[in-house]
Amino acid sequence: MRFVHLFVICALVFAAAYVYRIKMESTVRTERVLKLRADIRQQRDSIASLKAEWAKLESPKRLQELASRHLSLRPIEAIQFDSLKNLPPRPPSFVKPGDPDPIGTIIESVDLEALAAAASQDETLTGSIPQPEGAQ
């Protein structure tokens, strides 16, 4: 009978130590979670203050003041526009009048059926993206 009592007392001491260990671990984890939440809150506050500072820096009124202070810009006036007749002449054409369009000739010379056949045999849509399996 004494052996059973001794065994039960040892089991109770072991159980109490185990429960104490679990409680301490949960306390440490709770403190870690609270610290992480505080860090997250601090980072969010920092982000909000940076966004506010950015909004202040890019405000149109501030930019207008800086531009007027440091740049010699003036508003556009109607006399600054010119008419179309004062534009420079058109550059000379490399294609003589009556000759076929060289780009159109190249496009017409491409064999579309050969391109379609090559595209259906090729497993890639582009150089790096494989073609979907159901697309063939």
Steps between C-alpha positions, in 0.01 A plus 500: 500500500786739575640437156172611342492815717858578406417445131192730518700774678772480234237511225340809662837675529580415139156621384538825696843561347365428154206737545736769633720455193202530266383812681844664474524418129157648438597811694816541294306451176234746610767758574657435160163548327443824689847623401435410136167684508673805646764481226231470233316799644823701505577406139148594391536835674832552323344414165211738566736783591711433189187502282393829656844646441495375139158654443629828640808490276304430183219747560432706187517829688847423635622379159362816338686717748824308443461519122435872507797553731757286318383476138449775252170366366220715373143413409436422134363790304297488180773663294734207568301269272596487135297411194539180299635682195813592696592138568821375334457310174435128502817286480568341164343161439726203435234332287453635154143577397345200330731246671338247733521558873809309626350422839177378341703279268682342795172437683342342192804279439469334842351155466217507754424130471861409580491731804172345620642149458819593687297662779282189542808275525684730737420432865566854618293808439802721540860423570443423867132430567388144425176465311204372706426133451139548389591765239636257239 
